[in-house]
Structures are given as C-alpha cells and as structure tokens.
Amino acid sequence: MNAYENDMNWLLEKIGEINQKYTDSTPTNKFNIFSILRKSHDEVNLHSRFIGEILDKEGVHGQKAKFAKLFLETLNIDDFLLENYKTKREYKNIDLLLTNNKKAIIIENKIWAKDQEAQLERYYDIIKSENYSDKDIHIIYLTPFGKEPAESSLGKLKDKMEVKLISYDKHITDWLEKCINLSLETPSIKEILIQYLNLIKELTGNTMSDKHKNEIIELLFIQDNMSLARKIVESWDDAKLKVELIFWNDLSIVIERDGYKILEEKKYSEEKLKGTKDRFLCGIMFEIGKLKGNSICMYIERGEDADNTYYGIQIMGDQNENELNKFRQKINNTHEWGGEWVGGEYLEPYINFEQFTGEVLKFSNEEYRRNYISKNWETMKKYIEQFKNHVIDEKD
C-alpha cells in the first residue's frame, strides 16, 4: 500500500470515527413519536395533519396565530391578514386551506404521490367559485425539494397564475426552526416541534448538525486532507452511477430467474442514467399477461428528480379512462395513480437515486442490496398475483 492509499484510508477512518461519535452521542434522536405512529412519508395523516394543526390559530399548541405568522413570513406572503382567518384540512380534497374574508391560500402537499389530472386547476376553480378573485388566491405547491407540478395538474393555470414552489428541505425546515425558537418557554411544544423537524431532516437527507459538519471541516484542514477529499468528490457521480447500475442489474437477474422476460422498452442503461432526461423515464418492464388483446406489463420506474422508485401495472394499448378506472377499483391502491398506470406502490423502504440519500447509500453493501431486492421482489410478485386474480382473469 502506497502513501496515498495510507492517507486516504486514514482520512476515511477518521471521518467514520466522527460520524460514529455523533451517532452514539444522540441516541434519543432515534426515538421519534411521528415515525412510530405513522410512516414518515404519509402526506395526509401525518404531514398535512400536523402542519395544519400548527397553522391553526385554534390549535392546542396555544400560540394562536404566531406559528401561522412565521409561516407567511418564511414564504414572503405579506398580503394575507391573520385576523379571523381559518385553517381547513382536506376541504373538498384540498390538503390545506387558509382563508380570511379577502384572501385564500391553497397548499397542495406532495411528498411522493403523483399529480392528478387538472388537480391544481380543480382546486383553484373550487376556491374561485367561493367569491375569491384571481389576485386573491395563492397556490402553494409543497414537495420535499421544491419540484414543479406536472403540466397536466396545472391545466389552464399554466398561463394564468403563478404557483409558488416551496420545499420541506428549505422552507418547512426554516419555518420549524423559527417556531422552535418561539416555543422556548413551552418545553412540551418545543420538543414536539424538534421531533417533527428531525423527521423532516431524515426525509430530506439533511441529518448532520452544524457541530458535526464543523468537526469534519476541521479534519479536512489537516495536512493535505482537502486534496484527498477533492478526489472523493470527483469520483462521487461515477460511484453513484455504479451503485445504481448494480442495483438494476441485480434486480433484473432476480426477475428473469422467475421466468419473466425484460422488455427493451423503457429499459435502463448506462447511457440513459447518465442523461439529463431519459434517466427519469427508465427502469424495468416485463409482460405479466394479456387482456383483450393488450399486453399487461409490470413497470418498475426510477422516478423523477424528487420522486422515489416505484412499481405498478400498465396496459400497453388503447384504453380509455373509464376502463382504467374500472381496473383501478379492483386492486387495493394506497396511492392515486393516473395516466397509463392502473396502480402501483413504492419500493420499501423508499429509495431515491437522484437525491442519493437514505437506503440508497447502503446499496454498495452487496448483502444489504440483495436482501432489499429479494424482499421487494416478493412484495411485487404478490402485487402481480393480486392483479391477475382480479383483472387478467376476466374473459375477453
């Protein structure tokens, strides 16, 4: 082993020691009432419910409109008066709605769920019909990293009004930190807000404290460690690509071992995964049966920039929306699916190759990766059987 390898191994070992120290010194951070009671990505029953409660001036937090005021300040909304405002959750399917006598704020909360056809347009029409004009309606689109809504969701709003993009990663995190500072004299509220903030940081892959970061930075200033770290940075994108390719290759082997033939259509490749657009529209597709002359396929798709990897059923051929809705009603979908999808689910635990956080970081470990694939493939096979039993067995 040469001097360069010795230095690199020493640096990685020291970083590992620092990480271990902060992991061991904060065991209470592993206890989180939110993740115990709900899945961390549950938009409706966890995130919308909790955010709605904090925004509500009648909330049990007892802070009246103080949290809502901080929320509006974080979003730079200065034309919404907090006198006699109301907070509603799931009002006519709108995730969160704030209204006063003159203004309305629509908040569409998307963790990983897909946009529905004309969804934002529909919510806008609902509120406008309640005597609010265009200039009196704010539409807020909340996602983990601030991605844009699908054009199909915007409908006619695309050229009509601005949709404000906000993220859990920045805006909700900043807002919660302000709320925590406001709650220093109410420890019970402060601790709940801290736990929710920790959940958001875990969800967005931003779990390092400033103290943790600073200790690693100090390490990089020793001797030539900065140059060594630069080598790691230069190799990072290639390393991510290799991890993802190995994952898809291993998954392909498992699928083909059970007798399915992977189709070339939409199939992943190194070239696609390096691309700027195609990497969001690739994965693994294979036929599971026929229905009325059409090919029924299982498609495992990589997902878009802020979306996790998911799988589902697509009918390859001409199908109208009424027929697809009929099929959707026959299988137990926990998410709303549109377009050519009949239904589907996300891999568990969630993986996001674009953000490259959480479980994906563990895929360089062969045993972990193969166990993850095996567990999810068994779940996917059950999903296929459910679909076959309820839909494919229909007579042509």
Short mmCIF file of C-alpha atoms in Angstrom, two decimals, residues 292 294 315-328 338-342:
data_model
loop_
_atom_site.label_atom_id
_atom_site.label_comp_id
_atom_site.label_asym_id
_atom_site.label_seq_id
_atom_site.Cartn_x
_atom_site.Cartn_y
_atom_site.Cartn_z
CA LYS A 292 -58.46 -8.17 -24.51
CA ASN A 294 -53.41 -5.90 -24.97
CA ILE A 315 -51.82 -1.72 -20.02
CA MET A 316 -49.98 -1.31 -23.30
CA GLY A 317 -52.60 -0.39 -25.87
CA ASP A 318 -55.67 1.76 -26.35
CA GLN A 319 -57.57 2.05 -23.09
CA ASN A 320 -59.95 4.83 -22.18
CA GLU A 321 -60.01 6.42 -18.73
CA ASN A 322 -63.29 4.70 -17.77
CA GLU A 323 -61.78 1.27 -18.39
CA LEU A 324 -58.65 2.14 -16.44
CA ASN A 325 -60.74 3.43 -13.52
CA LYS A 326 -62.67 0.18 -13.53
CA PHE A 327 -59.41 -1.76 -13.20
CA ARG A 328 -58.09 0.63 -10.53
CA GLY A 338 -53.20 8.46 -13.30
CA GLY A 339 -52.15 8.41 -16.93
CA GLU A 340 -51.40 4.95 -18.26
CA TRP A 341 -50.99 3.48 -14.76
CA VAL A 342 -53.62 1.15 -13.37
#
